[in-house]
Coordinates of C-alpha atoms in Angstrom, one line a residue:
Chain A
X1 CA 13.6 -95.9 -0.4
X2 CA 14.6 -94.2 2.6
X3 CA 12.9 -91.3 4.0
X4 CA 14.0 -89.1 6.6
X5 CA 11.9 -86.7 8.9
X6 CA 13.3 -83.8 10.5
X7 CA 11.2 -81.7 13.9
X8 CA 11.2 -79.0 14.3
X9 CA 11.8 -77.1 11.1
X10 CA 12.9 -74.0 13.4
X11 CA 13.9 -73.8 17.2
X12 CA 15.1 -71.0 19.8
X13 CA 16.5 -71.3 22.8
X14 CA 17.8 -68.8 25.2
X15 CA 21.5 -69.0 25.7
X16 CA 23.1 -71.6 28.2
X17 CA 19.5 -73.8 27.7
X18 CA 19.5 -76.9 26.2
X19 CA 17.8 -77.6 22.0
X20 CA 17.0 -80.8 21.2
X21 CA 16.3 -81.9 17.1
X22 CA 14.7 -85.0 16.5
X23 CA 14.5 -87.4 13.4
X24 CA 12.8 -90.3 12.4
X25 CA 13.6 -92.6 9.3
X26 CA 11.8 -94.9 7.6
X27 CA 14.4 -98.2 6.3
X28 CA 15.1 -100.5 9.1
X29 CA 18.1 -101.5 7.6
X30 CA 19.7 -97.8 8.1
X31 CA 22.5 -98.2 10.1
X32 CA 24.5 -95.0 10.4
X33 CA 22.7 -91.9 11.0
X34 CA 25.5 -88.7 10.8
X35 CA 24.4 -84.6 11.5
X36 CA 25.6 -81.8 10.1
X37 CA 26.0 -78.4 10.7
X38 CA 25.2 -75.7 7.9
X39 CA 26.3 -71.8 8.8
X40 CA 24.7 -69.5 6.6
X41 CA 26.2 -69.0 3.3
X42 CA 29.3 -72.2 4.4
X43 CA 29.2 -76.0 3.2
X44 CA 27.5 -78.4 6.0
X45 CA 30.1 -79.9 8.0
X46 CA 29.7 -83.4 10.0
X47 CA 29.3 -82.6 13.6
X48 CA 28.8 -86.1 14.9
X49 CA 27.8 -89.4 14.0
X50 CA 26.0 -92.6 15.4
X51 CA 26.3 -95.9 14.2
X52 CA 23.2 -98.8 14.8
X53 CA 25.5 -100.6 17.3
X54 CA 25.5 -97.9 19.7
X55 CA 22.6 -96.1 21.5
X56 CA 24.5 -92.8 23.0
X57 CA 27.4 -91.1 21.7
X58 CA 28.8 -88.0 23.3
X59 CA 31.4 -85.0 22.2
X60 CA 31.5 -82.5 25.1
X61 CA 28.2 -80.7 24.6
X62 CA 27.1 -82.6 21.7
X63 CA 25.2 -86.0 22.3
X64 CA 22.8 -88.2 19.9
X65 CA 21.0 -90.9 20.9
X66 CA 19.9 -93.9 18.9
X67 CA 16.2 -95.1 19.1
X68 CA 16.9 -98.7 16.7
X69 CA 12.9 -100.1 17.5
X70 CA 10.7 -96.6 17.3
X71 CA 13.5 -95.4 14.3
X72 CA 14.2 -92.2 15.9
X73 CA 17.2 -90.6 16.6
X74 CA 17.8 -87.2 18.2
X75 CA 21.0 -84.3 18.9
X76 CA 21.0 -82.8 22.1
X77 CA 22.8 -79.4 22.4
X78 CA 23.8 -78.4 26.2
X79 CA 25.2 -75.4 27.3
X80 CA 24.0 -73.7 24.3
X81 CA 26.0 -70.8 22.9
X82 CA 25.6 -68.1 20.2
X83 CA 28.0 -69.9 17.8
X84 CA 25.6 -73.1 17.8
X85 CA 22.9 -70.5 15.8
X86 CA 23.2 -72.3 12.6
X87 CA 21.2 -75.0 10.4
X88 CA 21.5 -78.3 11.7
X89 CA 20.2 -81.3 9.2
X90 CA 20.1 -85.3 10.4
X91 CA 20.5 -87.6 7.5
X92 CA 20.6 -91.9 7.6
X93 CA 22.4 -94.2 5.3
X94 CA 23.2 -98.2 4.7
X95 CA 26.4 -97.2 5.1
X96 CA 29.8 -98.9 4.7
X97 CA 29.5 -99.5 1.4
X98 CA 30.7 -97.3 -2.1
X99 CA 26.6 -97.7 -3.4
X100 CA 25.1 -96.2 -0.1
X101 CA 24.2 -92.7 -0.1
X102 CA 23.3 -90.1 2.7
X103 CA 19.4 -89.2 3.0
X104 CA 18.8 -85.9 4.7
X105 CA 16.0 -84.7 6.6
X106 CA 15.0 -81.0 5.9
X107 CA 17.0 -79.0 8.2
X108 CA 16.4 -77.5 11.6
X109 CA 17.2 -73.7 11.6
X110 CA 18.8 -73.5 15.2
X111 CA 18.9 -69.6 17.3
X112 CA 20.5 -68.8 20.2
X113 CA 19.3 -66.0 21.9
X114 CA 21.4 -63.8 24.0
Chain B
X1 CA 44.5 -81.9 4.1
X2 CA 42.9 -79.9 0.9
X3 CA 39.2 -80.1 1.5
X4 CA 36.7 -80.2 -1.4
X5 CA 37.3 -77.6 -4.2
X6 CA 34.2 -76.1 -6.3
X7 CA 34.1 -74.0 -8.9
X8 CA 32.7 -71.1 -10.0
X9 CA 31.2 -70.3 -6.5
X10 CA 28.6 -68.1 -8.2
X11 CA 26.9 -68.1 -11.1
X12 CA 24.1 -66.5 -12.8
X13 CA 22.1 -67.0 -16.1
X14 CA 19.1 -66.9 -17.8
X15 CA 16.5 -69.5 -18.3
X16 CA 17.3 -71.9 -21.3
X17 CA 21.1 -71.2 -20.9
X18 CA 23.6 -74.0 -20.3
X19 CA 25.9 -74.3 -17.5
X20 CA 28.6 -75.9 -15.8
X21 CA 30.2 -77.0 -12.6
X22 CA 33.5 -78.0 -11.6
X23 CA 34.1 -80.0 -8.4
X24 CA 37.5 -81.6 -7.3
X25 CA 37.6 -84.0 -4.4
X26 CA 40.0 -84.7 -1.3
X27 CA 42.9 -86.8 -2.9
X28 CA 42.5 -90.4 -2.8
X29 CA 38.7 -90.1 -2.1
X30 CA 37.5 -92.5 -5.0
X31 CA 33.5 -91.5 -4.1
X32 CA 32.0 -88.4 -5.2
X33 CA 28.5 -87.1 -4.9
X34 CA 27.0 -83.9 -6.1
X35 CA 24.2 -82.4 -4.4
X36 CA 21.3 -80.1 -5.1
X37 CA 19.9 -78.0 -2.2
X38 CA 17.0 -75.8 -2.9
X39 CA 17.2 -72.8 0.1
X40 CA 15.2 -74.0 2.9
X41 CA 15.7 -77.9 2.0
X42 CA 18.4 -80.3 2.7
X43 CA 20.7 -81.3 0.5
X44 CA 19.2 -83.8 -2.5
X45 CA 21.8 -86.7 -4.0
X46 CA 21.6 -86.2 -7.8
X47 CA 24.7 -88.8 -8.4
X48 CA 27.2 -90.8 -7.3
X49 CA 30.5 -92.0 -8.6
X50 CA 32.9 -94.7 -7.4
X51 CA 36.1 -93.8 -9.3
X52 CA 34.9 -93.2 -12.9
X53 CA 31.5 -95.3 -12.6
X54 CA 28.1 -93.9 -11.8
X55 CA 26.9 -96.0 -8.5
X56 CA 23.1 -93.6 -8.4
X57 CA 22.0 -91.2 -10.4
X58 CA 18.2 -92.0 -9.9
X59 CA 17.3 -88.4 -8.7
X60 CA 19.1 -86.6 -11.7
X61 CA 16.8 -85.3 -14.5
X62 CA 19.0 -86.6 -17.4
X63 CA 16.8 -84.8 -19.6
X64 CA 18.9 -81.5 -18.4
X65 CA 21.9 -82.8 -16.6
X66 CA 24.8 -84.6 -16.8
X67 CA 27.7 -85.3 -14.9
X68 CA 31.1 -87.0 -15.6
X69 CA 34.1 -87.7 -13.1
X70 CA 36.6 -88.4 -16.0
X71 CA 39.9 -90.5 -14.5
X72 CA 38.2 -91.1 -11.3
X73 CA 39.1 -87.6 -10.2
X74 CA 37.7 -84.1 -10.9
X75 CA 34.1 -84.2 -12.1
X76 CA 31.5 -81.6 -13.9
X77 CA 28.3 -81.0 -13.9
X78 CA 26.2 -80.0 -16.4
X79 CA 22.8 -78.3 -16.6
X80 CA 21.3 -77.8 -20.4
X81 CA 19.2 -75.9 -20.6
X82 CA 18.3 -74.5 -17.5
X83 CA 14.6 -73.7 -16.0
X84 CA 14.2 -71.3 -13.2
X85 CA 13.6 -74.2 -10.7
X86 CA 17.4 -75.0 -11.2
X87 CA 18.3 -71.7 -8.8
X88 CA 20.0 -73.7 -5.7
X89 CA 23.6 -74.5 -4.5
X90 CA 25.4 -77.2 -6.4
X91 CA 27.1 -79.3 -3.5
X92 CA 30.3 -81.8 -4.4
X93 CA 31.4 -84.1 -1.8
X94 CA 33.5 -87.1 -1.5
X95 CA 34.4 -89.8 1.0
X96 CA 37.2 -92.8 1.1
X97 CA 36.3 -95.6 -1.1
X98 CA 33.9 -98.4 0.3
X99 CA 32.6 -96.1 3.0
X100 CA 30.1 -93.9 3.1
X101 CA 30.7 -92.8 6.7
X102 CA 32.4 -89.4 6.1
X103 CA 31.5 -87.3 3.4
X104 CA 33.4 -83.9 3.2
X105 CA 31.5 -80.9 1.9
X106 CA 32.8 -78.7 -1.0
X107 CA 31.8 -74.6 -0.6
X108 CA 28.9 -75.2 -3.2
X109 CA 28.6 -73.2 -6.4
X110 CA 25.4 -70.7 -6.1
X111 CA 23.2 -70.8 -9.3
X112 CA 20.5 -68.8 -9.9
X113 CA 18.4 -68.9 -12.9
X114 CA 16.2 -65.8 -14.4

């Protein structure tokens, strides 16, 4: 089954830098790859998603970018800012389809420092 | 919209107690999922339904749980009886039918075991 890998397990950054997560899977026939954003003690919410047809997708100071061949995908944060301090997990699925289900990697506790 | 609604949001009990967890989804979401997610780890599927039919439940110990989404709406968990390695949040989720794209997060219900 699918396996999803998740670096680094914690990152900070000083404030107005730039945190990049990276994630590898394992099933080449993975083919939508979301991430989520956890705050402490809240429900993870879907920050952006990438599907296998595209290699970049941007939303303001969020991109991800799509690695098909070496299975790697990553989320680049720019601009970086206090409220982007959170838990930030990638995750891959065979989607579009009612039998595929979400993989997540392990979660990559995110700090902004001031 | 509603979002996801979960119930109790805590709960506490001892070892080889029973207990139970109440998750209702987005209207017209026909997929629901409920998640385990030990603190530090991303979230783990422990089943899936499509309506009122169980699509995965490989990763659920069906010695101790059980799950039913009677009507193809709200859904419960069950855990009987529970071990200390239980103590996690309980995520529910749900998405449209026939994609897994977007899966919207319920609060989680916090169980700890002693």
């Amino acid at each position: 089954g699918e396996n999803v890998e998740q670096h680094p397990s914690t990152l900070s950054v000083q404030e107005g830098d730039s945190a990049v997560i990276k994630c590898t899977y394992s099933d080449s026939a993975s083919n939508y790859f979301p991430w989520y954003k956890q705050e402490l003690g809240k429900r993870p919410q879907l920050i952006i998603d990438i599907r296998s047809n595209v290699g970049e997708k941007k939303d303001q100071r969020i991109a991800v970018t799509l690695n098909k061949t070496a299975k790697h995908f990553s989320l680049h944060i720019t601009e970086t800012q206090p409220e982007d301090s959170a838990v930030y997990f990638c995750a891959a699925s065979m989607g579009y389809s009612s039998a595929s289900k979400i993989i997540f990697g392990s979660g990559t506790r995110l700090s902004i420092r001031p | 919209e509603a979002g996801v609604a979960q119930s109790p949001r805590y709960k506490i009990i001892e070892k080889r107690q029973s207990v139970a967890f109440w998750c209702n989804p987005i209207s017209g979401h026909a997929t629901l999922y409920w998640y385990q997610q030990i603190l530090g780890q991303g979230p783990k599927l422990l089943i899936q339904f499509q309506n009122n039919g169980v699509v995965d439940d490989s990763q659920l110990p069906k010695d101790r749980f059980s799950a039913e989404r009677l009507k193809g709406v709200d859904s419960t968990l069950k855990i009987q009886p529970a071990k200390l390695e239980d103590s996690a949040v309980y995520l529910c989720a749900s998405s449209l039918e026939f994609s897994a794209y977007e899966q919207y997060f319920g609060p989680g219900t916090r169980l700890t075991v002693t």
